[in-house]
Short mmCIF file of C-alpha atoms in Angstrom, two decimals:
data_model
loop_
_atom_site.label_atom_id
_atom_site.label_comp_id
_atom_site.label_asym_id
_atom_site.label_seq_id
_atom_site.Cartn_x
_atom_site.Cartn_y
_atom_site.Cartn_z
CA SER A 262 0.02 -9.43 0.76
CA ILE A 263 1.51 -12.64 2.14
CA ASP A 264 0.02 -14.91 -0.73
CA PRO A 265 1.00 -12.88 -3.69
CA ILE A 266 4.63 -12.63 -2.12
CA ALA A 267 4.64 -16.48 -1.46
CA VAL A 268 3.50 -17.18 -5.18
CA LEU A 269 6.23 -14.62 -6.39
CA SER A 270 8.72 -16.88 -4.22
CA VAL A 271 7.70 -19.81 -5.71
CA LEU A 272 7.64 -18.60 -9.34
CA SER A 273 11.17 -17.48 -8.79
CA GLY A 274 12.19 -20.52 -7.54
CA LEU A 275 10.96 -22.52 -10.38
CA GLY A 276 13.24 -20.09 -12.88
CA MET A 277 10.46 -17.38 -13.64
CA LYS A 278 12.59 -13.97 -14.22
CA LYS A 279 11.53 -10.89 -12.57
CA THR A 280 11.05 -9.38 -16.30
CA ASP A 281 8.51 -11.95 -17.27
CA LYS A 282 4.97 -10.38 -18.02
CA PHE A 283 3.09 -12.51 -15.38
CA TYR A 284 5.58 -11.88 -12.94
CA VAL A 285 5.37 -8.05 -13.25
CA GLN A 286 1.61 -8.20 -13.39
CA LEU A 287 1.43 -10.30 -10.15
CA PHE A 288 3.65 -7.92 -8.44
CA GLY A 289 1.80 -4.95 -9.69
CA GLU A 290 -1.54 -6.39 -8.48
CA SER A 291 -0.11 -7.14 -5.10
CA LEU A 292 1.10 -3.38 -4.89
CA LEU A 293 -2.07 -2.04 -5.94
CA ASN A 294 -4.23 -4.19 -3.36
CA ASP A 295 -1.98 -3.12 -0.67
CA ALA A 296 -1.81 0.75 -1.74
CA VAL A 297 -5.50 0.62 -1.85
CA ALA A 298 -5.81 -1.08 1.74
CA ILE A 299 -3.46 1.58 3.38
CA THR A 300 -5.12 4.54 1.76
CA LEU A 301 -8.60 3.64 2.79
CA PHE A 302 -7.26 2.92 6.04
CA ARG A 303 -5.64 6.30 6.34
CA SER A 304 -8.68 7.95 5.26
CA PHE A 305 -10.99 6.44 7.44
CA ASN A 306 -8.53 6.60 10.55
CA GLY A 307 -7.64 10.26 9.77
CA PHE A 308 -11.52 11.11 9.62
CA LEU A 309 -11.99 9.14 12.83
CA LYS A 310 -9.25 10.98 14.59
CA GLU A 311 -10.38 14.22 13.58
CA SER A 312 -14.34 13.93 13.52
CA HIS A 313 -15.17 11.57 16.53
CA PRO A 314 -12.08 10.98 18.50
CA GLU A 315 -14.51 9.96 21.54
CA ASP A 316 -16.98 7.27 20.16
CA ALA A 317 -14.96 6.32 16.64
CA VAL A 318 -18.08 6.07 14.67
CA ILE A 319 -18.52 7.16 10.97
CA ASP A 320 -22.22 7.90 10.24
CA VAL A 321 -23.63 7.51 6.71
CA GLU A 322 -23.45 11.02 6.05
CA ASN A 323 -19.93 11.25 6.51
CA TYR A 324 -19.21 8.86 3.83
CA PRO A 325 -18.69 11.50 0.85
CA ASP A 326 -16.01 13.26 3.06
CA VAL A 327 -14.13 9.73 3.54
CA ALA A 328 -14.67 9.07 -0.42
CA LEU A 329 -13.46 12.46 -1.27
CA ASP A 330 -10.25 12.12 0.93
CA PHE A 331 -9.74 8.66 -0.68
CA ILE A 332 -10.09 10.05 -4.38
CA LEU A 333 -7.84 12.94 -3.72
CA ILE A 334 -5.04 10.72 -2.13
CA LEU A 335 -5.52 8.28 -5.34
CA GLY A 336 -5.46 11.45 -7.61
CA GLY A 337 -2.23 12.61 -6.22
CA SER A 338 -0.99 9.20 -6.16
CA LEU A 339 -1.56 8.48 -9.75
CA VAL A 340 -0.17 11.90 -10.92
CA THR A 341 3.00 11.18 -8.73
CA GLY A 342 3.53 7.88 -10.44
CA LEU A 343 2.79 9.25 -13.97
CA ILE A 344 5.57 12.18 -13.39
CA CYS A 345 7.93 9.60 -11.93
CA GLY A 346 7.41 7.02 -15.24
CA VAL A 347 7.87 9.90 -17.57
CA ILE A 348 11.09 11.14 -15.87
CA SER A 349 12.71 7.82 -15.87
#
């Protein structure tokens, strides 16, 4: 997330406003990338702590569980975001 933030800082220094379409898209893309990385980390980390604390290995047959966890978190986040967007 350092690169998009650096680019946003340079763009601000060049006079781009925070309401400009490109600025908003770059900022949103940066947030989305960070959110996906955090969600995947939490999904894998939580699964490892619960299922295999001694060897920290995820077998191929366990991928569907991790994928389901990721999809549930993603879906909940989308619903929460949509509700907050409608309210505001």
